[in-house]
PDB file of C-alpha atoms in Angstrom:
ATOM      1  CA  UNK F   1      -2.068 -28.619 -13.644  1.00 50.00           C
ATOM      2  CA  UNK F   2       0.209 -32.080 -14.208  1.00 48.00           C
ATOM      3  CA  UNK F   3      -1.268 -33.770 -17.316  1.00 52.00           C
ATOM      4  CA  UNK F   4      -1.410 -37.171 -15.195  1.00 51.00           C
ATOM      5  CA  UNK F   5      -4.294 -35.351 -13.424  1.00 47.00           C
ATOM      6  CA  UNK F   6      -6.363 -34.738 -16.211  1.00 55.00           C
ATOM      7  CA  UNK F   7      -5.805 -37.793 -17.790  1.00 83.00           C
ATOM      8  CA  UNK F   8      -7.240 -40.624 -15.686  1.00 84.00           C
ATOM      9  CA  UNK F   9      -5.835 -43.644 -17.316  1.00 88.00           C
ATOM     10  CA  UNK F  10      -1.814 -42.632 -17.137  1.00 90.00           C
ATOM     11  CA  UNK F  11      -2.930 -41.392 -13.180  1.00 91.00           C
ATOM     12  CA  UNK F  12      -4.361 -45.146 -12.762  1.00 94.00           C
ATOM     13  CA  UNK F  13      -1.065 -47.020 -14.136  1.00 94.00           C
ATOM     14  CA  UNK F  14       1.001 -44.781 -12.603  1.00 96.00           C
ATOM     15  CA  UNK F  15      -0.407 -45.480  -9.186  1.00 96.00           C
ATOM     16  CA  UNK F  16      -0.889 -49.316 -10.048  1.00 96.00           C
ATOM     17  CA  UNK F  17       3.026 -49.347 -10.159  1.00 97.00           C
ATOM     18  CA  UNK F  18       4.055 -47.893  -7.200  1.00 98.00           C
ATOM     19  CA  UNK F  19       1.663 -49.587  -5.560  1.00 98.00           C
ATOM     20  CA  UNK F  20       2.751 -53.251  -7.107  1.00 97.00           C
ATOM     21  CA  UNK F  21       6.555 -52.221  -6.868  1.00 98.00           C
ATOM     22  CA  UNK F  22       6.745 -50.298  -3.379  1.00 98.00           C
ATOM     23  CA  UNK F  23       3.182 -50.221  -0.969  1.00 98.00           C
ATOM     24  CA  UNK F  24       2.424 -54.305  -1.912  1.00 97.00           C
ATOM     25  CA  UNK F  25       6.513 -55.302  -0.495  1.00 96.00           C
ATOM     26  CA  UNK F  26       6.224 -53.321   2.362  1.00 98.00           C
ATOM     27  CA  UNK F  27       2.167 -54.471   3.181  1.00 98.00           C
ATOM     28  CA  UNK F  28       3.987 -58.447   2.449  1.00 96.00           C
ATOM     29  CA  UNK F  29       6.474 -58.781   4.649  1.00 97.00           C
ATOM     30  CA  UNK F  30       4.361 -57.915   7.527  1.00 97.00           C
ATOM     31  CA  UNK F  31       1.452 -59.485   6.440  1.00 96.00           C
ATOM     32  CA  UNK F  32       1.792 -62.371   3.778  1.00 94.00           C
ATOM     33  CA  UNK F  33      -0.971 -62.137   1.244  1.00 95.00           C
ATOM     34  CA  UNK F  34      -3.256 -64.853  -0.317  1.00 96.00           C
ATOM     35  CA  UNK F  35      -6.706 -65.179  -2.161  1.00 96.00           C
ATOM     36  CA  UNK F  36      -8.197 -64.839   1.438  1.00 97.00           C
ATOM     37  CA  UNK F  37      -6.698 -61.621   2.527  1.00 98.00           C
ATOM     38  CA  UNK F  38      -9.730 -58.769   3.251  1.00 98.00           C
ATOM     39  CA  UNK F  39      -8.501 -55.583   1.675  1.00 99.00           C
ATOM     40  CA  UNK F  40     -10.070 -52.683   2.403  1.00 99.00           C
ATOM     41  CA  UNK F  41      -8.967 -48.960   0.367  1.00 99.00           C
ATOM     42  CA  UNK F  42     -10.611 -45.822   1.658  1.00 98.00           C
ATOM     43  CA  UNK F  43     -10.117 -43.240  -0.528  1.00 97.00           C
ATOM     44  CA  UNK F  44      -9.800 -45.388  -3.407  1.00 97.00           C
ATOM     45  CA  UNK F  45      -9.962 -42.999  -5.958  1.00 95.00           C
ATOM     46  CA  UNK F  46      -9.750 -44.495  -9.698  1.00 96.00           C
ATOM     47  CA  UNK F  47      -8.620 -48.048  -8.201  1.00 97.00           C
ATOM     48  CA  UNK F  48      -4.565 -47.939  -9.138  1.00 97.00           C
ATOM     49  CA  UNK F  49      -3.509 -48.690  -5.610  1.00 98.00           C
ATOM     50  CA  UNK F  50      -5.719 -51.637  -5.631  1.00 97.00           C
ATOM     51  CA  UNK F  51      -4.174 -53.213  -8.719  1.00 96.00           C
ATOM     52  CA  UNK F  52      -1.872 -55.708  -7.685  1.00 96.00           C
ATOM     53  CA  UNK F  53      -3.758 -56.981  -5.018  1.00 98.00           C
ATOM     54  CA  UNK F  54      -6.738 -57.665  -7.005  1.00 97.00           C
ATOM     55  CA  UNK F  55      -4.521 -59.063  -9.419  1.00 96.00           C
ATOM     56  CA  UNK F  56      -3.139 -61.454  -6.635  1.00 95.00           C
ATOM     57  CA  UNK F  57      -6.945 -62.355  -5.909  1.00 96.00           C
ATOM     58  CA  UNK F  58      -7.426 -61.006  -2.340  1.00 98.00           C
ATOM     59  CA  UNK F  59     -10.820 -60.349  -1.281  1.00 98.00           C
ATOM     60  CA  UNK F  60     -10.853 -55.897  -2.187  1.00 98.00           C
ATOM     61  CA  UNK F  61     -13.061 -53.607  -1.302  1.00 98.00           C
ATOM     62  CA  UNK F  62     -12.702 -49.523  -1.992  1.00 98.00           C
ATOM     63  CA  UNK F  63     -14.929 -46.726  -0.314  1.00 98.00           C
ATOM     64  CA  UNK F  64     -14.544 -43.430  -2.487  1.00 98.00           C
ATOM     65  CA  UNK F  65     -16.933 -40.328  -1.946  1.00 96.00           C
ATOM     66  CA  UNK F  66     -16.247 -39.004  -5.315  1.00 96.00           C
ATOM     67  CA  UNK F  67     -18.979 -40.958  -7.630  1.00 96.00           C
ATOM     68  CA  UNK F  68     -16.846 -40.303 -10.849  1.00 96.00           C
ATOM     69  CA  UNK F  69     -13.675 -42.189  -9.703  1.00 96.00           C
ATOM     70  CA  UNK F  70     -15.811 -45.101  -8.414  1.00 97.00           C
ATOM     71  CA  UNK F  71     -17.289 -45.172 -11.771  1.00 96.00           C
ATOM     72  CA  UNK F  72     -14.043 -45.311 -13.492  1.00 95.00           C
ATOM     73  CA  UNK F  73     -12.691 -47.954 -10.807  1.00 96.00           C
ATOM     74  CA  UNK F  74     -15.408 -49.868 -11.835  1.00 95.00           C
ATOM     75  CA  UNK F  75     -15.178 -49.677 -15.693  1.00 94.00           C
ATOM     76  CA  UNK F  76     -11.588 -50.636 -15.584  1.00 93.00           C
ATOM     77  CA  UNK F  77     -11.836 -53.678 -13.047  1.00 95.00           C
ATOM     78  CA  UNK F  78     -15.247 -54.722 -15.159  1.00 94.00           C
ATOM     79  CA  UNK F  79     -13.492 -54.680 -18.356  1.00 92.00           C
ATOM     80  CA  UNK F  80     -10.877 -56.583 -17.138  1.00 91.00           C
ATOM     81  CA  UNK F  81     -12.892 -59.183 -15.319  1.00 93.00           C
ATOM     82  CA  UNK F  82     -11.743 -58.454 -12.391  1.00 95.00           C
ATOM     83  CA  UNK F  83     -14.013 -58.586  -9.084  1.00 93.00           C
ATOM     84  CA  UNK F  84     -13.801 -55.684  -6.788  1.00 97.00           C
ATOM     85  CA  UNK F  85     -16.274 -54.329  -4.024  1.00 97.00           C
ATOM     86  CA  UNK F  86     -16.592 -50.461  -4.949  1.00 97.00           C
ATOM     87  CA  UNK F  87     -18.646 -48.441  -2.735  1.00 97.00           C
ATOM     88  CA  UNK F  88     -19.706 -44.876  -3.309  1.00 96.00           C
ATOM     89  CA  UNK F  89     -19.833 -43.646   0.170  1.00 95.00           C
ATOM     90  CA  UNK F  90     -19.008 -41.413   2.695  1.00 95.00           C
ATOM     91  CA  UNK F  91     -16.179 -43.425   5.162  1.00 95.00           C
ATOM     92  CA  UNK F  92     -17.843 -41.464   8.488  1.00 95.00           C
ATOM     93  CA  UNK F  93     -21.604 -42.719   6.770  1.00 92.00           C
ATOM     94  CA  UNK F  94     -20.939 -46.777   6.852  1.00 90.00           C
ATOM     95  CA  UNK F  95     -22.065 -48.587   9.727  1.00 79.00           C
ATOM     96  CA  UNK F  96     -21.219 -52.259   8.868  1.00 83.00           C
ATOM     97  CA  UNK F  97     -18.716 -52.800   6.070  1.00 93.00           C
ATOM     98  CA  UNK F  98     -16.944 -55.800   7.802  1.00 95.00           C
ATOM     99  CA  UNK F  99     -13.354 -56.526   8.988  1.00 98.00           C
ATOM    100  CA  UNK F 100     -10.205 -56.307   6.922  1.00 98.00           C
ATOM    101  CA  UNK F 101      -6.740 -57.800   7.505  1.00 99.00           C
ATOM    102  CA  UNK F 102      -5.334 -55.363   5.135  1.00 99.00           C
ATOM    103  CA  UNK F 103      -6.542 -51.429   5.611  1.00 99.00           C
ATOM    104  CA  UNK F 104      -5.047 -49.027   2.749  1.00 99.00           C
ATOM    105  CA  UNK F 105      -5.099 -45.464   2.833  1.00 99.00           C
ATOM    106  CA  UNK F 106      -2.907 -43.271   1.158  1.00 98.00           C
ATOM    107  CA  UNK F 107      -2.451 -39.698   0.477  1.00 97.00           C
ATOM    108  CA  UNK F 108      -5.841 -39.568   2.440  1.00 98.00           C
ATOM    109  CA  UNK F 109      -5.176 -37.714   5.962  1.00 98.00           C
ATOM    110  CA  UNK F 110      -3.989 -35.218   5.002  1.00 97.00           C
ATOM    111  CA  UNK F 111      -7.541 -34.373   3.189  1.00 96.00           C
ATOM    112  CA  UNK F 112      -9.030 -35.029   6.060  1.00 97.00           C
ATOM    113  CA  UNK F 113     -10.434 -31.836   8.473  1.00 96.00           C
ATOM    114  CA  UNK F 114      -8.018 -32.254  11.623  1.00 92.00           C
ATOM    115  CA  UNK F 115     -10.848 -32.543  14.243  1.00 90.00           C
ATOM    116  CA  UNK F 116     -12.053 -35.640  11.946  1.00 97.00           C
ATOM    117  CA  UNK F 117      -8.817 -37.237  11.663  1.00 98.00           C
ATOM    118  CA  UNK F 118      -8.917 -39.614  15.232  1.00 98.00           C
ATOM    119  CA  UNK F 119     -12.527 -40.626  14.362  1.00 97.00           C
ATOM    120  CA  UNK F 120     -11.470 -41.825  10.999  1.00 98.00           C
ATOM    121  CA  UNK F 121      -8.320 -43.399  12.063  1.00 98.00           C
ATOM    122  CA  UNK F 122     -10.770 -44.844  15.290  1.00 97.00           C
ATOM    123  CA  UNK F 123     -13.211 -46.383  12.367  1.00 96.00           C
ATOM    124  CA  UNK F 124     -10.398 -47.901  10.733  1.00 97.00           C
ATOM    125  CA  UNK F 125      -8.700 -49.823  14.053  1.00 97.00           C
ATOM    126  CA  UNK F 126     -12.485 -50.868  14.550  1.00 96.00           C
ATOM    127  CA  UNK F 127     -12.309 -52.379  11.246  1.00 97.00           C
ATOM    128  CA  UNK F 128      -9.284 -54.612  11.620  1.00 98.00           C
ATOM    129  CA  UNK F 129      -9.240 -58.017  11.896  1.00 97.00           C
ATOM    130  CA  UNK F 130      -7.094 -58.918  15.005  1.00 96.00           C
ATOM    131  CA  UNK F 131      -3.465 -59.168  13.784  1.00 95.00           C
ATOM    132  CA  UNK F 132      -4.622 -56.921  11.072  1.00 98.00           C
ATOM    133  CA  UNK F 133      -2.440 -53.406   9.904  1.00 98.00           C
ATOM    134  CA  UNK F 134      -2.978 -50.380   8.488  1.00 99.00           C
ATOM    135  CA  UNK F 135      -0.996 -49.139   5.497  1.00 99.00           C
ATOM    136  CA  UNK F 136      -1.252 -45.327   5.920  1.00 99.00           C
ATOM    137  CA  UNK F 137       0.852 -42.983   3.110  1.00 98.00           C
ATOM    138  CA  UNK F 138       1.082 -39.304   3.564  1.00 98.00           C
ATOM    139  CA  UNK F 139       3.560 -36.591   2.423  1.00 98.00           C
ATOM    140  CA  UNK F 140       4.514 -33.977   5.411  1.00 99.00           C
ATOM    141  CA  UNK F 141       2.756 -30.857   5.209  1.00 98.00           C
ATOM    142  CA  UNK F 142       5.852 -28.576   5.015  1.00 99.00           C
ATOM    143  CA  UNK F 143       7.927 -30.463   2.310  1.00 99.00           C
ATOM    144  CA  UNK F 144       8.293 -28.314  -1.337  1.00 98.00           C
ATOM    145  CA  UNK F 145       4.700 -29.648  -2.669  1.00 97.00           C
ATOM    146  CA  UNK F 146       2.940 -30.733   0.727  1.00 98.00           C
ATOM    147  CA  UNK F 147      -0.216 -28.141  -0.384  1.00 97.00           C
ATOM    148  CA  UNK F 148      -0.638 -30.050  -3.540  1.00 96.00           C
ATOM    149  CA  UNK F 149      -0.183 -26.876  -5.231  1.00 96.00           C
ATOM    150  CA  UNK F 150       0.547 -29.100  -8.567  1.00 93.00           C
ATOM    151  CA  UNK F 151      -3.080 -29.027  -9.030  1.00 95.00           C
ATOM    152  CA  UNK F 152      -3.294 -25.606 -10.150  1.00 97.00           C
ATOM    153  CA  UNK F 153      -4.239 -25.143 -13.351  1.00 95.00           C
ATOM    154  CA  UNK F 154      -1.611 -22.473 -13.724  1.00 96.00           C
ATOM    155  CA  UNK F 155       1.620 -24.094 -14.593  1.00 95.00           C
ATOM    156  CA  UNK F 156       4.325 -21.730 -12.659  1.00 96.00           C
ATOM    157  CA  UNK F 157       1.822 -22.257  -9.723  1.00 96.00           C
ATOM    158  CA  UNK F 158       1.814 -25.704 -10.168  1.00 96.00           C
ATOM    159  CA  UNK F 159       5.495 -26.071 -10.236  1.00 95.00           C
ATOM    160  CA  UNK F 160       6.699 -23.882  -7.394  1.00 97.00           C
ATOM    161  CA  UNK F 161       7.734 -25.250  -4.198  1.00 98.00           C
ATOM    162  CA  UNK F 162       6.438 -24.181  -0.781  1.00 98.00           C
ATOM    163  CA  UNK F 163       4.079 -21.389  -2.037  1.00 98.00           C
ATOM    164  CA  UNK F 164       2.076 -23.075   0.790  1.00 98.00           C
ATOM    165  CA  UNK F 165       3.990 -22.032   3.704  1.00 98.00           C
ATOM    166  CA  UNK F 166       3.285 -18.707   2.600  1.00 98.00           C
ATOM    167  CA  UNK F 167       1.107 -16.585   5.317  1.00 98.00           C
ATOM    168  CA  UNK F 168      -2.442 -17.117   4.184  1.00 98.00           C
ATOM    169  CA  UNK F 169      -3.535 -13.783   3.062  1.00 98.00           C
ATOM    170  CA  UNK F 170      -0.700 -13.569   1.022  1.00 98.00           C
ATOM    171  CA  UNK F 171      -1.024 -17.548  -0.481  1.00 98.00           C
ATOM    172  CA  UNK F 172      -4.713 -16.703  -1.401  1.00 97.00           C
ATOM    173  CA  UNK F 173      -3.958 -13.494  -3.098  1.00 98.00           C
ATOM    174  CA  UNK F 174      -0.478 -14.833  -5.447  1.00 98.00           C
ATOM    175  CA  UNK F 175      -3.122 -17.767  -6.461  1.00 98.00           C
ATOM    176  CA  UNK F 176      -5.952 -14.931  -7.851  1.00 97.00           C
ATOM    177  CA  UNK F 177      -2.953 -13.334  -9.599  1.00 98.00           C
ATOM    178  CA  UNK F 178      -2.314 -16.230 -11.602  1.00 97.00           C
ATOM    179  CA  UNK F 179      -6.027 -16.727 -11.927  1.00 97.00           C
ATOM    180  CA  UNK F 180      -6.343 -19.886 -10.149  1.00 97.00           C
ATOM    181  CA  UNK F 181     -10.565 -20.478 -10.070  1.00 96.00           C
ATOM    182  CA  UNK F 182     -12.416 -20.265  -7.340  1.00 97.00           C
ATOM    183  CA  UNK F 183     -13.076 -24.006  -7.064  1.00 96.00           C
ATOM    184  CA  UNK F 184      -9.866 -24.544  -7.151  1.00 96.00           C
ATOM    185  CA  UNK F 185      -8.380 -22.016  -4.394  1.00 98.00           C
ATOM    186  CA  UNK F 186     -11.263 -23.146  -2.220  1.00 97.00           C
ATOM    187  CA  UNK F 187      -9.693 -26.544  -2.637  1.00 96.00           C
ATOM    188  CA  UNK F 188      -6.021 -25.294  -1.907  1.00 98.00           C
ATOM    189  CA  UNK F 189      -7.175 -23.447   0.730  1.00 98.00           C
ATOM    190  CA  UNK F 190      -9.254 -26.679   2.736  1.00 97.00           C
ATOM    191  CA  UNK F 191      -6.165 -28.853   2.087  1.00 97.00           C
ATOM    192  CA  UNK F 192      -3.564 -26.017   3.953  1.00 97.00           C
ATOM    193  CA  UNK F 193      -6.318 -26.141   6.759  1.00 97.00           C
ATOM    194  CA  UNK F 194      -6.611 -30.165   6.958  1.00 98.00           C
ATOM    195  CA  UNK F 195      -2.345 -30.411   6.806  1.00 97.00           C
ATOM    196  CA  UNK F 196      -1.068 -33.080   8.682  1.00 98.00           C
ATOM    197  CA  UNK F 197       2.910 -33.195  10.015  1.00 98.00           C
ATOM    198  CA  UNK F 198       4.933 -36.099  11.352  1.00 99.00           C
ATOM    199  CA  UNK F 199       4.097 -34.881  14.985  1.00 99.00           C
ATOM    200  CA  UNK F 200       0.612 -34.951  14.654  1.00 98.00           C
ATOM    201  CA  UNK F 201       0.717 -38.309  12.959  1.00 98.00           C
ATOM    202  CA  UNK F 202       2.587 -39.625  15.781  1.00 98.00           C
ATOM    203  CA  UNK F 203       0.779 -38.034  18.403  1.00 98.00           C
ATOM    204  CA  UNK F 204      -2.864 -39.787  16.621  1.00 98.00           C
ATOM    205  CA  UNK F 205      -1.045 -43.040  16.986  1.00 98.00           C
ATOM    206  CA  UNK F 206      -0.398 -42.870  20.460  1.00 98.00           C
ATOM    207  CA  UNK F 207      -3.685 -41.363  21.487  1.00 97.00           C
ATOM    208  CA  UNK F 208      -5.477 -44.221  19.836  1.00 98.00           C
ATOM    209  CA  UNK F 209      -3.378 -47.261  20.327  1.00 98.00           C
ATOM    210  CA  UNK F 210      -1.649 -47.983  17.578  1.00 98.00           C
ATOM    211  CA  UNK F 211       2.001 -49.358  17.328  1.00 98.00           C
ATOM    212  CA  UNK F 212       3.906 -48.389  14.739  1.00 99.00           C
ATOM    213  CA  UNK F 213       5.331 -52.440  13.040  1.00 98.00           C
ATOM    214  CA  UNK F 214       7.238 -50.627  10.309  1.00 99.00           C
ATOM    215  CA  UNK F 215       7.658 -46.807   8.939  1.00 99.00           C
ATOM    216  CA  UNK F 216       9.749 -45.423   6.043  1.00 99.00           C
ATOM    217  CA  UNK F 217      10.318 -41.651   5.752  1.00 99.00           C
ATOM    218  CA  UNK F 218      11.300 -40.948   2.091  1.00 99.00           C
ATOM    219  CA  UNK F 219      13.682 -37.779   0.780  1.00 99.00           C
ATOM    220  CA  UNK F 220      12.294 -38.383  -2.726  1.00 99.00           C
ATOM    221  CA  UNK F 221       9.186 -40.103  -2.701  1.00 98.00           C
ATOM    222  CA  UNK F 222       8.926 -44.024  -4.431  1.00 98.00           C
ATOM    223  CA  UNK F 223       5.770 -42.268  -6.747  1.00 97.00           C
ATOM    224  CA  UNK F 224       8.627 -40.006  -8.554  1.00 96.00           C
ATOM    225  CA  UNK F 225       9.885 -42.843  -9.850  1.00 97.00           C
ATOM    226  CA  UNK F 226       7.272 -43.330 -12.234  1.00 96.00           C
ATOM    227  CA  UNK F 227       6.325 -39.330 -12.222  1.00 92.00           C
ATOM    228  CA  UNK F 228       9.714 -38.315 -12.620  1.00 94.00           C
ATOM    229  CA  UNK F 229      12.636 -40.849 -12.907  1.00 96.00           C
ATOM    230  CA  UNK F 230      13.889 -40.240  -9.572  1.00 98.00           C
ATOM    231  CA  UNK F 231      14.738 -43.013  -7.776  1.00 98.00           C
ATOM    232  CA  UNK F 232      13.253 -43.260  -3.676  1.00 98.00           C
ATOM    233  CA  UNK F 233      15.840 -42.103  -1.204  1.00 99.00           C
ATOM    234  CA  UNK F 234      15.224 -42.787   2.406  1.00 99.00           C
ATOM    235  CA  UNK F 235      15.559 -39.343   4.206  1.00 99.00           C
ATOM    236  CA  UNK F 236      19.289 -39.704   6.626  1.00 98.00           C
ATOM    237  CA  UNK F 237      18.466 -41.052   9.960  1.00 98.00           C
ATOM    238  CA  UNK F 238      19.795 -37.651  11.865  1.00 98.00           C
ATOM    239  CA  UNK F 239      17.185 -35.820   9.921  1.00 99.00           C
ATOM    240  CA  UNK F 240      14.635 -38.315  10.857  1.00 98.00           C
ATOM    241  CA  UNK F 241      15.654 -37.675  14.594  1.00 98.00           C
ATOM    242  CA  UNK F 242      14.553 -33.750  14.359  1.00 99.00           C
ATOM    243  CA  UNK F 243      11.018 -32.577  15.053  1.00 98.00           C
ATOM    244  CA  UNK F 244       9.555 -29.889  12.965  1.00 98.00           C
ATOM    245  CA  UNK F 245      13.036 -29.967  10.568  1.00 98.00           C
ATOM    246  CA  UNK F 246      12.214 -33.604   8.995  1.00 99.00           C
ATOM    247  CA  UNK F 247       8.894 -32.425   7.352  1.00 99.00           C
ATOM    248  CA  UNK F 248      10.340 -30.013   5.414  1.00 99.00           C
ATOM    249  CA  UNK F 249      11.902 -33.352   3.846  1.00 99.00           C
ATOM    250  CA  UNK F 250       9.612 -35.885   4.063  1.00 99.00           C
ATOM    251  CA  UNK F 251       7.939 -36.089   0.872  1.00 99.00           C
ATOM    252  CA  UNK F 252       6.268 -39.439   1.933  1.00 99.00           C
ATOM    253  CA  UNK F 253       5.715 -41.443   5.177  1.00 99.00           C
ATOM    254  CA  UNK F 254       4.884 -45.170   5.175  1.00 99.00           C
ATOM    255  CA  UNK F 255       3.409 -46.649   8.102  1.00 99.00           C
ATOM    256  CA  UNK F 256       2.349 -50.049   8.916  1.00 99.00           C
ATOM    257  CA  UNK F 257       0.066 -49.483  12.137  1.00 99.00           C
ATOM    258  CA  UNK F 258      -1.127 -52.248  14.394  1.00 98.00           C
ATOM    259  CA  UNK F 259      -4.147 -52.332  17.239  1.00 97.00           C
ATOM    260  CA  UNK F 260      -1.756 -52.192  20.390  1.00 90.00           C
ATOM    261  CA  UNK F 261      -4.866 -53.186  22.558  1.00 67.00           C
TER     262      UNK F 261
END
């Protein structure tokens, strides 16, 4: 396992950056920001992608299920004095949490159980404000590392590009042989069965009526900057053009989706 995800703290800053130097520009010039702006994260995790926009005083509230990161999300933003609406919640459980002209949710879907994704990305559109977007961030499933194998604790495992793709029988039984727990392969396992690629992303936004205002698809993704020192490359347009070839890739999509009707 990466030491950024076992300590919290470096994880938080680390996300707080790319999310001040890269999602915050792209969210901005669609949608200008101010202390009135309703925010909205789901799947807020420790709070880092929240940063600069509660440092720019817009109105935030996260929805995590995981009680631990809320409780970190709220230590830091406490200590700081900063005001933030944390709830510990299931995102299918909430029945009136209020409209948002900012929604955020990144590296999210593709956690998600497939025949849940349209519901959740339903809740969200209900959730907009009119004139209202959606930030969503995802990598593709077939790029190197799109089974987040870098959580294994093993760190070969956690290192080596598209052991995912690997047929599952054979995936489950290289992750025993490097003594992967059980937790942990249940974990890898859920997240090969909830992938998401570009074609089903862009099938769910024309089944539920989204328009797509902006979208980047990234060769090396803008979080390696601070993870790695790489700087973001936008993957070549005649890649971009090719179904099933581009998520091999795509290490990141951006999306700004609006309510079409």
């Amino acid at each position: 396992m990466q030491t950024r995800h076992t300590d919290r703290e470096k994880y938080f800053w680390e996300q707080a950056v790319t999310s001040e130097k890269y999602f915050f520009p792209f969210i901005e010039k669609l949608k200008p920001l101010s202390t009135d702006t309703e925010v909205l994260e789901v799947g807020c995790g420790d709070g880092g992608n929240l940063y600069p926009f509660v440092i720019k005083n817009c109105k935030v509230t996260a929805v995590d299920r995981d009680p631990n990161r809320i409780q970190r999300a709220g230590d830091f933003f406490d200590s700081h004095g900063y005001k933030v609406r944390l709830l510990h919640e299931d995102i299918f459980m909430l029945a009136d949490i209020g409209l948002f002209d900012i929604i955020l949710m990144n590296d999210v879907i593709e956690h998600i159980p497939n025949p849940h994704k349209t519901k959740l990305l339903g809740l969200l559109k209900q959730w907009l404000k009119p004139n209202g977007i959606i930030f969503l961030g995802f990598p593709a499933w077939q790029m190197p590392f799109g089974g987040h194998q870098q959580i294994c604790r093993n760190s070969l495992l956690a290192h080596l590009p598209f052991i995912h793709l690997l047929p599952l029988p054979l995936y489950k039984s290289l992750l025993k042989a490097f003594n992967e727990k059980e937790n942990n392969i249940r974990e890898l396992i859920s997240i090969r069965e909830s992938k998401i690629t570009l074609e089903m992303y862009y099938r769910l936004v024309k089944q539920l009526g989204f328009k797509i205002m902006d979208e980047r698809l990234y060769l090396i993704n803008p979080h390696y900057e601070v993870k790695f020192k790489l700087k973001p490359k936008i993957l070549p347009k005649a890649v971009q053009k090719v179904p099933l070839l581009r998520n091999f890739f795509t290490t990141a999509c951006f999306a700004a989706l609006a309510a079409e009707n």
